[in-house]
CSV table of C-alpha atoms and ligand atoms in Angstrom, one decimal:
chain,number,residue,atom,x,y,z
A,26,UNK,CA,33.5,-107.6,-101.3
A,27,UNK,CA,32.8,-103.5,-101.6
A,28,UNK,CA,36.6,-102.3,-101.6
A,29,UNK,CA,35.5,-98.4,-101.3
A,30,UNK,CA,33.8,-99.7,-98.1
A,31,UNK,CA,37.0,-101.5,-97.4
A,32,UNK,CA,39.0,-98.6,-97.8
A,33,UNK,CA,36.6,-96.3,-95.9
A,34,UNK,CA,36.9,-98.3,-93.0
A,35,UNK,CA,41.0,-98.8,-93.1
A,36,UNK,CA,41.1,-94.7,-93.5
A,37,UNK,CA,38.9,-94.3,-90.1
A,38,UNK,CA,40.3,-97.4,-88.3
A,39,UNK,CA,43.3,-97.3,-89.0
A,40,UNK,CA,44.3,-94.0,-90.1
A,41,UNK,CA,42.6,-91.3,-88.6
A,42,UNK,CA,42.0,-93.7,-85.5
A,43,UNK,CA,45.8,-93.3,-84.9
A,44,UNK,CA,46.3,-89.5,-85.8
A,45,UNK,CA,46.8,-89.0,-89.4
A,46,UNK,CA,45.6,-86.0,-90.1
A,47,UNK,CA,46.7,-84.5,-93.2
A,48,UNK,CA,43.1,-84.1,-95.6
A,49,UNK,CA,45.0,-84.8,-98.8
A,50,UNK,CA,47.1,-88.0,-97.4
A,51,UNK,CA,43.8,-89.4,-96.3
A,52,UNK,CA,41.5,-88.7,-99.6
A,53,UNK,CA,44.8,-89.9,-101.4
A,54,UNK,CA,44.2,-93.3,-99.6
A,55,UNK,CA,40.5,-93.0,-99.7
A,56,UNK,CA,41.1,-93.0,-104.1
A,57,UNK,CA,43.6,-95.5,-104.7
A,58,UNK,CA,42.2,-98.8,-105.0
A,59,UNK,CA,45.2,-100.8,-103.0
A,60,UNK,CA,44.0,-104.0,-103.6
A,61,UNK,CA,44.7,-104.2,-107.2
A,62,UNK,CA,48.6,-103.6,-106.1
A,63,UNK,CA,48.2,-107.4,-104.6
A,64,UNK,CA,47.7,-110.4,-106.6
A,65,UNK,CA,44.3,-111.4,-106.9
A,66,UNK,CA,44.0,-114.1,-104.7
A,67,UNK,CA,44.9,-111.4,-101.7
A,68,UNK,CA,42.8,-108.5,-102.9
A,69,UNK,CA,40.4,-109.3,-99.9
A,70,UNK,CA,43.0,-108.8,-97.3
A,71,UNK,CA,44.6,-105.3,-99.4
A,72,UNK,CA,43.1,-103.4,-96.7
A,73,UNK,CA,44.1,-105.3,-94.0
A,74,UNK,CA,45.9,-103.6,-90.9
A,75,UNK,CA,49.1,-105.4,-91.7
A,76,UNK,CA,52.2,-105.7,-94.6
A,77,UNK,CA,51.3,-107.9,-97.2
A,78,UNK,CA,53.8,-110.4,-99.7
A,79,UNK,CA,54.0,-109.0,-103.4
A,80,UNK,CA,56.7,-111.8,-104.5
A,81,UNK,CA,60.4,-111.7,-104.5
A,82,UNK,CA,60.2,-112.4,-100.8
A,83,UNK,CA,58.9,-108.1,-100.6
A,84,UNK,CA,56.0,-106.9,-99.1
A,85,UNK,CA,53.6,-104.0,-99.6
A,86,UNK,CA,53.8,-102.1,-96.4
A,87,UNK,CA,50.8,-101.8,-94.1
A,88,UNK,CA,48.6,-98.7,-95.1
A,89,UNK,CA,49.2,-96.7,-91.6
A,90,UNK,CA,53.3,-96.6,-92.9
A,91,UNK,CA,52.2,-95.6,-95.9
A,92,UNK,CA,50.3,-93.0,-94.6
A,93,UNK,CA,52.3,-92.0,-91.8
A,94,UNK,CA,55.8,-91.7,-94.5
A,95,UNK,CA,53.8,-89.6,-96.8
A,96,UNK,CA,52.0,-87.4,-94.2
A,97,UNK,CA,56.0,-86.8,-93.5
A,98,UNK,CA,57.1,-85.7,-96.2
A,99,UNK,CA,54.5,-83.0,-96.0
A,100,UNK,CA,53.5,-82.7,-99.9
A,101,UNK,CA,51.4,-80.0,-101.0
A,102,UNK,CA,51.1,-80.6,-105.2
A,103,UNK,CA,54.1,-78.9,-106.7
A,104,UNK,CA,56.9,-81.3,-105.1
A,105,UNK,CA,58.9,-83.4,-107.4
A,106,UNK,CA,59.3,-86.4,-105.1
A,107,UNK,CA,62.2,-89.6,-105.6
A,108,UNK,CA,61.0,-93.0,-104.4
A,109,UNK,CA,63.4,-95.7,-103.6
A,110,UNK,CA,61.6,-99.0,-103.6
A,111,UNK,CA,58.8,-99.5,-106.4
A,112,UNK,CA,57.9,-102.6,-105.1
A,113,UNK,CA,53.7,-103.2,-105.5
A,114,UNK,CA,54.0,-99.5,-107.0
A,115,UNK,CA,51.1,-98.7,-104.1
A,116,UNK,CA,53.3,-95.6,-102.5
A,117,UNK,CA,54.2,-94.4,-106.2
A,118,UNK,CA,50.5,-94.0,-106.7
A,119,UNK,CA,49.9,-92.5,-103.4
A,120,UNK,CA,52.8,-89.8,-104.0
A,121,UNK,CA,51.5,-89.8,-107.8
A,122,UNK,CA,48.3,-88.5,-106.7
A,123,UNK,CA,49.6,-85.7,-103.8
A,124,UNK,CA,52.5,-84.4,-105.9
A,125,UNK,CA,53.8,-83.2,-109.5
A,126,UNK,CA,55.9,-86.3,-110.5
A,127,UNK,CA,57.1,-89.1,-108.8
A,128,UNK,CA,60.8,-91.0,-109.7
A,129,UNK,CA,61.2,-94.4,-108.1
A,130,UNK,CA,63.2,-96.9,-108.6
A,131,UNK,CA,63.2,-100.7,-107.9
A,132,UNK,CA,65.8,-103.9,-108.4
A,133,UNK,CA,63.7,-106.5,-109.0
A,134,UNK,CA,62.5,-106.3,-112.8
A,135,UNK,CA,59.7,-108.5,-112.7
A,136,UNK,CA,58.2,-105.7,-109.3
A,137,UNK,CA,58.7,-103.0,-111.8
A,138,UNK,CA,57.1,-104.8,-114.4
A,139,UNK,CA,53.8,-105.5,-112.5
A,140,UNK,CA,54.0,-101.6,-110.8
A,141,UNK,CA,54.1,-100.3,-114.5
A,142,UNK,CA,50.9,-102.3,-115.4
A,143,UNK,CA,49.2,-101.4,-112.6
A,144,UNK,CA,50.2,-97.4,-112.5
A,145,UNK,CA,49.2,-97.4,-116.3
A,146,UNK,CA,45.7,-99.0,-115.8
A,147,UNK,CA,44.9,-96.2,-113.3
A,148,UNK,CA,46.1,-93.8,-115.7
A,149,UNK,CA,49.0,-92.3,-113.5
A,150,UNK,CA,51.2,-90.8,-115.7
A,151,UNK,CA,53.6,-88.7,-113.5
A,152,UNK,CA,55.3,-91.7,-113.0
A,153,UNK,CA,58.9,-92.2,-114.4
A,154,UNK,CA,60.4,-95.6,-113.3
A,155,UNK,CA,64.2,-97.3,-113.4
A,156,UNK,CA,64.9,-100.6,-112.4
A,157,UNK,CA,68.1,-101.0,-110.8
A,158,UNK,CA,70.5,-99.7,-107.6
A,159,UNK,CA,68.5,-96.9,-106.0
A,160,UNK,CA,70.6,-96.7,-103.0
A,161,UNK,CA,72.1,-93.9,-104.3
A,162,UNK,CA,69.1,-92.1,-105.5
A,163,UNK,CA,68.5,-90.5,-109.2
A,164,UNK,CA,70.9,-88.2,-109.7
A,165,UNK,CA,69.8,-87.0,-113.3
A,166,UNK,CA,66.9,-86.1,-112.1
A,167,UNK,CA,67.9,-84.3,-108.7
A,168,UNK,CA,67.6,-82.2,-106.7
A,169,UNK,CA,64.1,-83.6,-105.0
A,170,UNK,CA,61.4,-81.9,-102.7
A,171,UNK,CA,61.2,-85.2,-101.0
A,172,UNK,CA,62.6,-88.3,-100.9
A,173,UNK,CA,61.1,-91.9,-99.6
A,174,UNK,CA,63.2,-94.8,-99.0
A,175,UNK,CA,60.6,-97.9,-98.7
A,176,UNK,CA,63.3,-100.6,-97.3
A,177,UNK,CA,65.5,-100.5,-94.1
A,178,UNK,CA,69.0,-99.4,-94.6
A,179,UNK,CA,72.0,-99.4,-92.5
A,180,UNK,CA,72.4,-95.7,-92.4
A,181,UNK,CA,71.4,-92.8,-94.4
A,182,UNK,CA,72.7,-92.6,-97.8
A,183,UNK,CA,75.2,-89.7,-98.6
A,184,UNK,CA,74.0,-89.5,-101.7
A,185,UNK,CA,70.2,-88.9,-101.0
A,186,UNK,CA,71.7,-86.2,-98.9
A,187,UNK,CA,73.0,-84.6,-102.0
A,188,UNK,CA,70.3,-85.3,-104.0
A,189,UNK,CA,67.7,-83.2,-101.5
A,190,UNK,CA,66.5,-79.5,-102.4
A,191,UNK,CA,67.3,-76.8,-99.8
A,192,UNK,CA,63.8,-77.3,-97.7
A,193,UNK,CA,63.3,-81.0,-98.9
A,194,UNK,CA,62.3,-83.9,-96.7
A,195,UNK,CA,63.8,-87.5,-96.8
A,196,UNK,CA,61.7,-90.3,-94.8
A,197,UNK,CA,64.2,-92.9,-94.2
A,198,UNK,CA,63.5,-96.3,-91.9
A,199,UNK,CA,67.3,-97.0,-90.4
A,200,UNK,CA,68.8,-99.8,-88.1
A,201,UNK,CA,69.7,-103.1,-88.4
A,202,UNK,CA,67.7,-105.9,-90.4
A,203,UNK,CA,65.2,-106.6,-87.9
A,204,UNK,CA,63.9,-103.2,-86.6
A,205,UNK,CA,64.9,-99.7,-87.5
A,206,UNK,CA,63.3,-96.3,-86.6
A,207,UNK,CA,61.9,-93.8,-88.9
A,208,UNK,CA,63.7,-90.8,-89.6
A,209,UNK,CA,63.2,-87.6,-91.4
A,210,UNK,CA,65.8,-85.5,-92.4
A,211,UNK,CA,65.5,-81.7,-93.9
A,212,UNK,CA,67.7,-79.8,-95.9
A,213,UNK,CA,67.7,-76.4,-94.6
A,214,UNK,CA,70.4,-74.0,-96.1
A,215,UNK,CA,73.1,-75.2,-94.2
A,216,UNK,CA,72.3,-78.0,-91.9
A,217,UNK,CA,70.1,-80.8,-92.0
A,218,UNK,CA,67.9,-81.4,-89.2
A,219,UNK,CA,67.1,-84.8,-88.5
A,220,UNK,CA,63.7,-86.4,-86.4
A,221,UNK,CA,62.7,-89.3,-85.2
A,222,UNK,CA,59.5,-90.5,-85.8
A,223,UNK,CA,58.1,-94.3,-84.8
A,224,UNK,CA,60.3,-98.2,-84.9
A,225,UNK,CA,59.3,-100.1,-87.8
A,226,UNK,CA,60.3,-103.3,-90.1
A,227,UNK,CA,61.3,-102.8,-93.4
A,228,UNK,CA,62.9,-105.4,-95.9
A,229,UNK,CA,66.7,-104.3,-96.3
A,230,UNK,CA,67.6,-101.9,-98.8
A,231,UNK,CA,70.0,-103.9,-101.3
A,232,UNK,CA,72.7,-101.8,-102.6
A,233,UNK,CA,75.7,-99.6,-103.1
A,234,UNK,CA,74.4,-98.0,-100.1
A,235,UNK,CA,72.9,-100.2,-98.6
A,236,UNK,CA,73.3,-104.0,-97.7
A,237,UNK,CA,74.9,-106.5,-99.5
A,238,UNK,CA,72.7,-109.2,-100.8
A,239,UNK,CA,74.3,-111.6,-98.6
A,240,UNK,CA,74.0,-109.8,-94.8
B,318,SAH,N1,56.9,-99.1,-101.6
B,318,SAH,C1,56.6,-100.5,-101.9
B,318,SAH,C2,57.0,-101.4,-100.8
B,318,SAH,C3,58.4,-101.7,-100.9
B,318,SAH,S1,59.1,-103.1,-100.2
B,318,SAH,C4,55.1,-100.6,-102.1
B,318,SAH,O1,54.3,-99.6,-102.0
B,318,SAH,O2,54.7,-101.7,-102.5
B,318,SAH,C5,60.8,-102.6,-100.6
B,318,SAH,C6,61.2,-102.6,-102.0
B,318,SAH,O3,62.5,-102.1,-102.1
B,318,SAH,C7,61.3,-104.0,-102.5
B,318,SAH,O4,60.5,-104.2,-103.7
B,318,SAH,C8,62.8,-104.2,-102.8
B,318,SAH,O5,63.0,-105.0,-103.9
B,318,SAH,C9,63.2,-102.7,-103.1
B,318,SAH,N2,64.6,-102.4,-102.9
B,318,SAH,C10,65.5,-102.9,-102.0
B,318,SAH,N3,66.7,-102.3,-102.2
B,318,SAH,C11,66.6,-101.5,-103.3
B,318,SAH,C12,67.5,-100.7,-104.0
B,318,SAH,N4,68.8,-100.5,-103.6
B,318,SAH,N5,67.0,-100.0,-105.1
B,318,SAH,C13,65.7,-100.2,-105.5
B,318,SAH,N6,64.8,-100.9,-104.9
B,318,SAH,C14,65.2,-101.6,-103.8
């Protein structure tokens, strides 16, 4: 299997097909080579239209939410961006390779594990990485240009608010466990404004701020 043909055709088919438009989100996902964020034995599906499982009972989301949650957040190079959910480490990269640094954070040790390996192969190193509760964001390293939460939470975190730069973006998927809506939310001087953007399925956000393991 060619994956740069692979990719190619994901970008046009599914990508561009359904309006992404942004030139640096779309060479972003033209570079990085998604199926090696998959265990081998699913590299041929990577650029499938469709979520994928990464263990843990997590998934890799499907490359048009990746693309559509990036082309969001609207980065241009400089932004120092927090990520909450490592999982494959597939968005890190993504937002690795469209902005200064990336902070994300992810629960599951063994995710983080594999995401490190796979970031440090492709020789991304504006990656800093924590395992544990991100629900409540980073806050040593805020204030953000943009945050991305990656899992479905119950409502938006306070704390994410805090954590947010005057003009920053946060991309957040909220709603119950089985469907929530994408929202982005910006920090102007004295408000924030927030938008909706498309219904979507995440796997719950586990934390402080989010679920309890047990809902
Ligand atoms: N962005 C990922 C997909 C994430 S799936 C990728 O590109 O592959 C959602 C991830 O969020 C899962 O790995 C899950 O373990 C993680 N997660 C859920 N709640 C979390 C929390 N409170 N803090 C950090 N990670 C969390």
């Amino acid at each position: 299997m060619n994956f740069e043909i692979a990719r190619k055709r994901m970008v046009d088919s599914q990508l561009v097909a359904r309006g992404v438009k942004d030139k640096r989100v779309i060479e972003a996902m033209l570079k990085v080579p998604r199926h090696l964020f998959v265990e081998e034995a699913m590299a041929a599906q990577a650029y499938s239209d469709s979520p994928l499982p990464i263990g843990d009972k997590q998934t890799i989301s499907q490359p048009y939410m990746v693309a559509l949650m990036t082309e969001l957040m609207e980065l241009t190079g400089s932004e120092r961006v927090l990520e909450i959910g490592t999982g494959s480490g597939y968005q890190a990269a993504i937002l690795a390779t469209l902005a200064s640094r990336v902070y994300t954070v992810e629960r599951f040790r063994s995710l983080a594990m594999r995401a490190r390996k796979v970031l440090d192969s492709l020789g991304l190193l504006n990656i800093s990485l924590k395992i544990g509760d991100g629900s409540e964001g980073w806050e040593e390293e805020a204030p953000f240009d943009a945050i991305m939460v990656t899992a479905g939470a119950p409502e938006i975190p306070q704390s994410l608010l805090k954590q947010l730069a005057i003009g920053g973006r946060l991309v957040i998927p909220v709603g119950n466990q089985y469907e929530q809506v994408l929202l982005r939310v910006t920090r102007t001087v004295d408000s924030f404004i927030t938008e909706q953007s498309v219904g979507c399925r995440f796997v719950k956000l586990v934390g402080k701020s989010g679920w309890s393991i047990d809902d």
